[in-house]
């Protein structure tokens, strides 16, 4: 139906003139096929102004009727409103209603009429409560969708920044490592060159650049040596906070992949060979 | 018909808070057509200095009907309008054969209504609205476009059912006689009578009728203004007033104005009006023209080529051997 309004509006635009004079019409539309349909009515359009005005007098309410009966306000539209621009059109209607209401409220207030609904006045509304509930649900879901989209955007940005920061940190760390190795090499070279004339200077003075000193590595498992296949979990001391219950629930953490290994211990380990006789019997049978 | 209440009870029983009764001198003896004020000599002129010689009572009653084969959208629109006008009565569907002229007039008389809103749906696509004033009044036929009902979830406002609306018109209603007539009829039909039984006391919604591009656009807004007392807006509250759309929305395109009700001499014809059938026919014709145009273009191209032959290209045979 909106489409229909558009079509009509477009067709009208071609012959549009001011509302002022509808009698004298010259329809010069470029749309040839529609011209025949439009031209004839606009020339022969009936417009019996006197009869209309007469009838208006007949049916109209008396002139001195109290405004409270009619509650009508007129509002000047200002310029011409473009029909096809939805936003402008709706804005025009909104301002008309707003302006009208303001005037009406001023009048009502001056008449000392009770016109504002108190908050505790409950009566039947034009839309049911269930319907308003649906509306509320929809508004909330829309709000949530917008918020989620914003959060996702922010998370994306934050991830990008975090990545950059991480890259920076890695670079810095590599640089530090390189520098430390370089400084040790330098010291060694110096020592070699200078001979042992420096005396028993065993402790290398590594603080060339004036750093803060050797920092403890921030790795999470400082006690683990590189060759340890169990990941530091093979030897564990006293059990921590309810370790046994957690083990029962989530399984054991340790013994990483050490279940099958051909080491000295497992070669001499005959725990799993219990029923030796049955095995020999099986072999004899097959 | 419902039992008529005694006249004396009506002012006291206005629903909800009572409005202070202005004017209210003694009511004149009720006449059958009490809508116009009775002749001044018919009643004893009250001694009090009232604003009117005979107090005006709006006894408007609107009959709302539709034709058969109306679609759901327009039926909902009709129901929405019914809920907006507490002084309206709904009647059952009218057969299409009867929809012209006499039958509807009889119906109006039967239900003792002074005006009528008749929704006529054609081809299950086009909705025409007749606004008619009953005995011998003028009638206007509109084409209804751009219908949005109150059910739409984007229209979030709500207001009291039966509260009297504030009606705003744009000033271009006063420019031409036929618009003046439209305005008067709209006022009489859409304004809820002041002391109607079903009318609620407060004013919390506003109608906006405006003329844009030769169409009458209708909007219904809920008024929300910060207030603590019921007869005074908060200081500066008028600036903080917001309007929330309640719906429904529609756009009326006047087609004709007739002298009688549902017929009579034509007094006004809209020169810009094209019937929806014509529009659809136009579109189809345009689409049909596409193939014919293509064939014509092909023929034209051939003729053109035949008339202006190209010079033989030197390099055309160049790669032929390969």
XYZ file of C-alpha atoms in Angstrom:
608
model
C 0.000 0.000 0.000
C 2.921 2.279 0.622
C 4.095 1.336 -2.857
C 0.820 2.551 -4.207
C 1.201 5.861 -2.483
C 4.614 6.232 -4.032
C 3.285 5.565 -7.493
C 0.510 8.045 -7.083
C 2.832 10.610 -5.627
C 5.238 10.196 -8.516
C 2.481 10.423 -11.071
C 1.191 13.507 -9.336
C 4.577 15.113 -9.231
C 4.619 15.335 -12.965
C 1.603 17.566 -13.057
C 1.961 19.037 -9.627
C 1.138 22.654 -9.160
C 0.258 24.495 -6.045
C -2.862 23.481 -4.255
C -4.134 26.954 -4.864
C -5.838 26.572 -8.183
C -7.114 23.214 -9.180
C -9.400 24.452 -11.938
C -6.846 25.736 -14.360
C -4.785 22.668 -15.038
C -2.246 22.101 -17.715
C -1.037 18.576 -17.523
C 2.236 18.266 -19.344
C 3.632 15.041 -18.114
C 6.427 13.299 -19.950
C 4.648 10.050 -19.415
C 2.840 9.754 -22.676
C 0.859 6.678 -21.934
C -0.675 8.213 -18.870
C -1.451 11.534 -20.380
C -4.765 10.598 -21.851
C -5.909 9.291 -18.526
C -4.809 12.407 -16.708
C -5.555 15.207 -19.116
C -9.284 14.760 -19.500
C -10.226 14.636 -15.826
C -8.105 17.594 -14.939
C -9.782 19.743 -17.521
C -13.264 18.611 -16.706
C -12.891 18.399 -12.958
C -16.057 19.515 -11.304
C -15.670 22.069 -8.599
C -18.827 23.580 -7.270
C -17.462 25.938 -4.689
C -20.667 27.701 -3.821
C -22.579 24.536 -3.142
C -19.776 23.265 -0.985
C -19.646 26.408 1.064
C -23.393 26.436 1.426
C -23.473 22.904 2.694
C -20.623 23.705 4.995
C -22.731 26.380 6.586
C -25.527 23.876 6.945
C -23.684 21.179 8.738
C -21.211 23.209 10.691
C -21.482 23.588 14.424
C -22.456 27.034 15.584
C -19.674 29.539 15.509
C -19.673 30.336 19.190
C -19.282 26.784 20.307
C -17.035 26.381 23.292
C -13.544 25.275 22.377
C -13.843 22.449 24.865
C -16.231 20.699 22.529
C -13.977 20.711 19.555
C -10.438 20.702 20.972
C -8.981 21.641 17.604
C -5.768 23.508 17.012
C -4.398 24.837 13.750
C -0.740 24.745 12.989
C 1.140 26.347 10.187
C 3.093 23.843 8.211
C 5.700 26.293 7.055
C 7.277 25.319 3.800
C 6.221 22.581 1.468
C 6.859 19.133 2.818
C 8.366 16.592 0.502
C 6.144 13.554 0.461
C 8.788 11.088 -0.534
C 11.251 12.012 2.185
C 9.919 9.874 4.985
C 11.912 11.445 7.751
C 11.036 15.009 6.823
C 7.398 14.160 6.458
C 7.151 12.426 9.796
C 9.057 15.254 11.387
C 6.553 17.727 9.990
C 3.660 15.751 11.443
C 5.443 15.448 14.755
C 6.114 19.158 15.019
C 2.535 19.882 14.085
C 1.233 17.622 16.823
C 3.763 18.901 19.347
C 3.013 22.528 18.669
C -0.714 21.887 18.758
C -0.454 20.053 22.052
C 1.557 22.849 23.604
C -1.045 25.409 22.674
C -3.846 23.170 23.854
C -2.162 22.490 27.165
C -1.636 26.149 27.782
C -5.291 26.759 27.143
C -6.379 23.898 29.351
C -4.095 24.996 32.111
C -5.483 28.474 32.009
C -8.980 27.044 32.171
C -8.020 25.098 35.275
C -9.290 21.912 33.776
C -7.956 18.631 35.021
C -6.392 17.180 31.950
C -3.317 15.228 32.978
C -3.633 11.594 33.861
C -2.418 10.805 37.376
C -0.046 7.904 37.690
C -2.398 5.838 39.765
C -5.295 6.071 37.373
C -5.837 2.612 35.997
C -8.373 2.128 33.286
C -8.705 0.282 30.034
C -6.085 1.312 27.539
C -6.383 1.195 23.828
C -3.685 -1.475 23.536
C -3.804 -4.488 25.810
C -1.170 -5.214 28.399
C -0.095 -8.331 26.557
C 0.564 -6.275 23.461
C 2.601 -3.740 25.392
C 4.554 -6.632 26.824
C 5.413 -7.791 23.325
C 6.514 -4.294 22.410
C 8.710 -4.126 25.462
C 10.274 -7.481 24.623
C 11.056 -6.326 21.142
C 12.613 -3.076 22.317
C 14.764 -4.911 24.822
C 15.962 -7.435 22.268
C 16.875 -4.656 19.892
C 18.820 -2.892 22.573
C 20.614 -6.098 23.445
C 21.504 -6.710 19.803
C 22.993 -3.260 19.478
C 24.970 -3.666 22.664
C 26.303 -7.031 21.582
C 27.404 -5.633 18.260
C 29.213 -2.834 20.033
C 30.880 -5.221 22.433
C 32.039 -7.416 19.593
C 33.483 -4.419 17.845
C 35.277 -3.344 20.990
C 36.621 -6.849 21.553
C 37.947 -6.891 18.014
C 39.733 -3.613 18.525
C 41.084 -4.706 21.871
C 42.376 -7.940 20.326
C 44.192 -6.009 17.653
C 45.816 -3.761 20.202
C 46.711 -6.699 22.420
C 48.353 -8.422 19.496
C 50.464 -5.389 18.793
C 51.464 -5.118 22.406
C 52.375 -8.794 22.483
C 54.526 -8.437 19.372
C 56.290 -5.520 20.970
C 56.963 -7.506 24.096
C 58.369 -10.427 22.184
C 60.652 -8.178 20.253
C 61.830 -6.600 23.444
C 62.502 -9.935 25.024
C 64.498 -11.158 22.043
C 66.479 -7.987 22.089
C 67.250 -8.346 25.787
C 68.367 -11.930 25.329
C 70.642 -10.963 22.498
C 72.128 -8.146 24.490
C 72.834 -10.365 27.444
C 74.614 -12.921 25.302
C 76.569 -10.201 23.626
C 77.614 -8.710 26.897
C 78.855 -12.086 28.184
C 80.820 -12.616 25.001
C 82.302 -9.178 25.301
C 83.313 -9.780 28.861
C 84.938 -13.047 27.906
C 86.804 -11.412 25.084
C 87.900 -8.644 27.353
C 89.102 -11.115 29.881
C 91.002 -13.049 27.226
C 92.563 -9.952 25.842
C 93.447 -8.435 29.123
C 94.900 -11.740 30.182
C 94.433 -12.614 33.789
C 96.027 -9.418 34.861
C 92.821 -8.326 36.347
C 93.257 -10.756 39.152
C 90.738 -13.185 40.471
C 87.932 -11.375 39.024
C 85.648 -14.364 38.681
C 82.478 -12.542 38.961
C 81.678 -10.997 35.654
C 80.566 -7.523 35.933
C 77.564 -7.693 33.775
C 76.151 -4.377 34.698
C 77.575 -2.570 31.733
C 74.461 -0.934 30.591
C 73.207 -0.336 34.043
C 70.243 -2.622 33.873
C 68.252 -3.704 36.820
C 70.058 -6.975 37.027
C 69.111 -10.513 36.327
C 65.376 -10.858 36.554
C 63.720 -14.063 37.522
C 62.056 -15.567 34.480
C 58.349 -15.285 34.730
C 57.649 -18.736 33.378
C 55.091 -20.645 35.306
C 57.163 -23.744 36.020
C 60.521 -22.542 37.083
C 61.702 -25.878 38.438
C 61.229 -27.820 35.256
C 64.311 -28.761 33.294
C 64.079 -29.014 29.510
C 64.752 -32.727 29.384
C 61.990 -33.669 31.740
C 59.303 -35.461 29.794
C 56.843 -35.534 32.639
C 56.601 -31.769 32.660
C 57.668 -31.389 36.249
C 54.734 -33.421 37.509
C 56.542 -36.712 38.078
C 57.902 -35.724 41.457
C 55.461 -33.813 43.536
C 55.621 -33.245 47.204
C 52.884 -32.846 49.709
C 49.432 -32.680 48.254
C 47.932 -29.256 47.884
C 44.436 -28.119 48.648
C 42.174 -31.146 48.535
C 44.363 -32.644 45.838
C 42.941 -36.099 46.321
C 39.356 -35.013 45.773
C 40.302 -33.073 42.704
C 42.224 -35.998 41.352
C 39.230 -38.210 41.831
C 37.078 -35.731 39.990
C 39.274 -34.600 37.165
C 41.795 -37.375 36.895
C 45.439 -37.196 37.625
C 47.457 -34.353 36.276
C 50.830 -35.876 36.296
C 52.672 -38.652 34.651
C 52.431 -36.990 31.300
C 52.663 -39.741 28.763
C 54.875 -41.827 30.875
C 52.544 -44.747 30.792
C 54.407 -46.629 28.153
C 58.132 -46.279 28.122
C 60.967 -48.687 27.535
C 63.225 -47.656 30.386
C 65.266 -49.604 32.864
C 62.444 -49.509 35.355
C 59.825 -50.892 33.045
C 62.008 -53.681 31.757
C 62.322 -55.121 35.209
C 58.763 -54.404 36.123
C 56.665 -57.511 36.278
C 53.631 -56.054 38.077
C 51.336 -56.532 35.125
C 52.317 -60.154 34.579
C 50.126 -61.851 37.134
C 48.519 -64.845 35.550
C 51.626 -66.346 33.994
C 50.311 -69.925 33.914
C 47.172 -68.994 32.011
C 49.280 -67.305 29.436
C 51.407 -70.376 28.873
C 48.258 -72.452 28.647
C 46.861 -70.091 26.025
C 50.025 -70.343 24.033
C 49.989 -74.138 24.170
C 46.412 -74.239 22.892
C 46.990 -71.930 19.956
C -31.124 0.425 22.121
C -29.627 0.872 25.553
C -31.736 2.297 28.247
C -31.424 6.018 28.223
C -30.136 7.422 31.470
C -31.866 10.295 33.103
C -30.397 13.537 31.980
C -29.728 14.689 35.495
C -27.439 11.757 36.251
C -25.088 12.236 33.356
C -22.980 15.136 34.649
C -22.430 13.471 38.003
C -21.389 10.131 36.617
C -18.562 11.127 34.349
C -16.087 8.252 34.681
C -13.039 8.783 36.862
C -12.339 12.219 38.219
C -15.002 14.716 37.495
C -14.372 17.747 35.442
C -15.684 20.926 36.916
C -18.881 21.550 35.095
C -18.578 24.681 33.060
C -21.528 26.385 31.402
C -24.283 23.914 32.415
C -27.357 25.945 32.716
C -30.520 23.945 32.635
C -30.618 21.639 29.691
C -33.175 22.507 27.075
C -35.916 20.015 26.407
C -34.480 17.228 24.357
C -35.521 17.180 20.734
C -35.230 14.377 18.227
C -32.506 16.159 16.285
C -30.846 17.618 19.324
C -27.619 18.050 17.437
C -28.282 21.601 16.325
C -29.202 24.023 19.006
C -32.988 24.310 19.310
C -34.612 27.495 18.135
C -34.045 30.185 20.714
C -37.701 30.835 21.286
C -38.465 27.187 21.929
C -36.948 27.220 25.369
C -37.038 29.674 28.166
C -33.909 31.688 27.828
C -31.965 31.013 31.010
C -31.458 33.973 33.202
C -27.781 33.191 33.786
C -25.326 34.785 31.426
C -24.118 31.731 29.534
C -21.690 31.959 26.675
C -24.291 30.520 24.285
C -27.925 31.329 24.248
C -28.725 27.657 24.046
C -25.951 25.388 25.225
C -24.478 23.254 22.534
C -24.500 19.511 22.938
C -22.509 17.339 20.692
C -24.701 14.374 20.018
C -22.639 12.911 17.286
C -22.905 9.206 16.677
C -20.801 7.491 14.088
C -21.647 4.255 12.374
C -18.697 2.201 11.226
C -19.236 -0.533 8.665
C -17.362 -2.248 5.944
C -18.117 -4.118 2.795
C -17.702 -7.832 2.405
C -14.393 -9.314 1.244
C -12.403 -6.875 3.284
C -8.856 -7.973 4.020
C -7.316 -8.404 7.434
C -5.260 -5.248 7.298
C -8.235 -3.024 6.610
C -10.408 -4.853 9.064
C -7.826 -4.185 11.745
C -7.721 -0.563 10.707
C -11.457 -0.382 11.098
C -11.271 -1.940 14.536
C -8.539 0.467 15.543
C -10.649 3.436 14.524
C -13.549 1.948 16.389
C -11.484 1.832 19.550
C -10.389 5.421 19.058
C -13.928 6.752 18.810
C -16.068 5.910 21.816
C -19.072 7.495 20.171
C -18.952 5.027 17.304
C -21.019 1.944 16.692
C -19.957 -0.984 14.623
C -22.362 -2.705 12.309
C -22.145 -5.940 10.408
C -20.745 -6.232 6.922
C -22.712 -4.834 4.055
C -23.266 -6.741 0.843
C -21.662 -5.173 -2.162
C -24.932 -4.906 -4.027
C -26.347 -2.858 -1.237
C -23.332 -0.711 -0.724
C -24.567 2.031 -2.955
C -27.151 4.475 -1.828
C -30.375 3.580 -0.192
C -29.544 0.557 1.919
C -26.807 2.338 3.795
C -28.970 5.372 4.354
C -31.639 3.177 5.813
C -29.086 1.569 8.057
C -28.014 4.955 9.306
C -31.542 5.923 10.087
C -32.180 2.653 11.806
C -29.217 2.989 14.104
C -29.979 6.688 14.556
C -26.478 7.738 13.732
C -25.614 11.161 12.503
C -22.577 10.190 10.457
C -20.936 7.176 8.976
C -17.501 5.840 8.137
C -17.894 3.174 5.495
C -14.860 1.097 4.523
C -15.246 -0.303 1.060
C -12.641 -2.783 -0.084
C -12.376 -3.548 -3.762
C -10.505 -6.463 -5.352
C -9.106 -7.182 -1.913
C -6.487 -4.585 -2.652
C -7.937 -1.096 -2.617
C -9.659 0.493 0.327
C -12.081 3.335 -0.142
C -13.391 5.296 2.810
C -16.706 7.129 2.725
C -17.283 9.905 5.225
C -20.966 10.701 5.293
C -23.142 12.990 7.345
C -26.523 11.443 7.775
C -29.669 13.119 6.846
C -28.907 14.690 3.528
C -25.403 15.630 4.477
C -22.493 15.711 2.092
C -20.427 12.610 1.535
C -16.780 12.333 0.638
C -15.083 9.321 -0.914
C -11.401 8.781 -0.197
C -8.825 6.275 -1.335
C -6.833 4.986 1.630
C -3.114 4.402 1.328
C -0.179 3.672 3.536
C -2.085 1.823 6.218
C -0.313 0.907 9.428
C -2.426 -0.543 12.216
C -1.952 -0.221 15.949
C -0.741 -3.804 16.077
C 2.635 -2.902 14.625
C 5.345 -3.302 17.206
C 7.154 -0.202 16.059
C 4.287 1.982 17.269
C 4.999 1.877 20.931
C 2.632 4.399 22.480
C -0.558 3.720 24.395
C -3.355 5.841 25.786
C -6.636 5.634 27.631
C -9.398 4.068 25.671
C -12.069 6.659 25.169
C -10.177 9.725 26.273
C -10.994 12.793 24.275
C -8.383 13.599 21.668
C -6.812 16.932 20.879
C -7.075 17.428 17.139
C -4.499 19.410 15.194
C -4.927 20.512 11.621
C -2.421 22.096 9.328
C -3.386 25.539 8.147
C -3.719 24.520 4.517
C -7.129 23.116 5.415
C -8.426 26.653 5.369
C -7.185 27.491 1.934
C -9.838 25.935 -0.211
C -13.550 25.247 0.206
C -13.344 21.537 -0.302
C -10.605 21.222 2.291
C -12.698 23.297 4.656
C -15.518 20.848 4.231
C -13.171 17.933 4.839
C -11.898 19.622 7.961
C -15.361 20.213 9.300
C -16.408 16.644 8.722
C -13.261 15.283 10.296
C -13.806 17.474 13.337
C -17.351 16.332 13.765
C -16.601 12.674 13.283
C -13.338 12.327 15.173
C -13.944 14.627 18.111
C -15.375 12.700 21.029
C -18.414 14.430 22.472
C -17.692 16.087 25.750
C -20.165 14.383 28.026
C -20.372 11.082 26.308
C -20.981 8.049 28.478
C -17.870 6.214 27.404
C -15.588 9.209 27.300
C -12.756 9.213 29.809
C -11.743 12.434 31.488
C -8.127 13.137 30.621
C -6.459 14.296 27.433
C -3.519 12.108 26.693
C -3.447 11.744 22.979
C -3.472 13.977 19.955
C -4.521 13.480 16.361
C -2.592 15.162 13.598
C -4.284 15.745 10.266
C -2.191 17.423 7.623
C -2.412 17.983 3.912
C 0.723 17.054 2.057
C 0.774 16.638 -1.686
C -2.993 16.721 -1.896
C -3.429 13.877 0.562
C -4.706 13.973 4.130
C -2.278 12.233 6.467
C -3.419 10.975 9.846
C -1.226 10.328 12.868
C -2.115 9.555 16.456
C 0.387 10.345 19.213
C 0.449 9.734 22.943
C 1.394 12.766 24.984
C 3.937 12.218 27.699
C 4.766 15.226 29.782
C 6.316 15.253 33.258
C 3.703 16.284 35.746
C 2.894 15.826 39.391
C -0.510 17.363 39.553
C -3.368 16.659 37.275
C -4.233 20.174 36.321
C -0.837 21.692 35.963
C 2.234 20.727 34.019
C 5.547 20.842 35.828
C 7.555 23.983 35.430
C 9.377 23.778 32.147
C 7.568 20.539 31.523
C 6.049 21.804 28.316
C 9.483 21.855 26.788
C 10.167 18.327 27.891
C 6.988 17.046 26.318
C 7.431 14.119 23.995
C 5.014 12.434 21.670
C 5.030 8.712 21.139
C 3.198 7.322 18.185
C 0.287 5.080 18.998
C -1.094 4.451 15.565
C -2.938 3.717 13.387
C -1.601 5.577 10.402
C -3.252 6.167 7.095
C -3.286 8.521 4.176
C -6.480 9.669 2.487
C -6.740 10.737 -1.124
C -10.026 12.551 -1.793
C -11.751 11.334 -4.928
C -15.131 13.010 -5.017
C -17.476 15.037 -2.887
C -21.180 14.393 -3.291
C -24.074 16.547 -2.284
C -26.191 13.860 -0.681
C -25.311 10.988 1.561
C -23.835 8.123 -0.433
C -24.740 9.776 -3.689
C -26.221 12.902 -5.054
C -24.757 15.566 -7.314
C -20.997 15.614 -7.615
C -19.639 18.820 -6.218
C -15.954 18.148 -6.391
C -13.730 15.836 -8.360
C -10.069 15.521 -7.625
C -8.206 16.224 -10.866
C -5.061 14.510 -9.723
C -6.735 11.305 -8.751
C -5.859 8.219 -10.748
C -7.708 5.112 -9.804
C -5.554 2.206 -8.680
C -6.846 0.146 -11.579
C -5.502 2.681 -14.014
C -2.160 2.703 -12.262
C -1.901 -1.056 -12.479
C -2.889 -0.977 -16.146
C -0.232 1.634 -16.817
C 2.433 -0.477 -15.222
C 1.446 -3.525 -17.214
C 1.468 -1.553 -20.398
C 4.930 -0.299 -19.683
C 6.164 -3.805 -19.064
C 4.495 -5.054 -22.218
C 6.214 -2.383 -24.227
C 9.639 -3.765 -23.383
C 9.593 -6.629 -25.895
C 8.159 -4.543 -28.698
C 10.828 -1.936 -28.095
C 13.524 -4.585 -28.245
C 12.318 -5.905 -31.578
C 12.109 -2.390 -32.968
C 15.618 -1.679 -31.804
C 16.905 -4.788 -33.537
C 15.266 -3.862 -36.825
C 16.599 -0.363 -36.571
C 20.100 -1.684 -36.008
C 19.866 -3.916 -39.053
C 18.728 -1.070 -41.256
C 21.497 1.079 -39.962
C 24.099 -1.566 -40.732
C 22.745 -2.128 -44.198
C 22.860 1.549 -44.966
C 26.323 2.254 -43.644
C 28.433 -0.745 -44.587
C 31.813 -1.016 -42.998
C 34.961 -0.794 -45.061
C 36.562 -4.209 -45.421
C 39.096 -4.616 -42.689
C 42.702 -5.061 -43.843
C 43.606 -7.254 -40.978
C 40.552 -9.494 -41.040
C 42.365 -12.302 -42.918
C 45.497 -12.009 -40.884
C 45.065 -14.944 -38.563
C 42.917 -17.020 -40.826
C 45.498 -19.605 -41.712
C 46.118 -20.500 -38.122
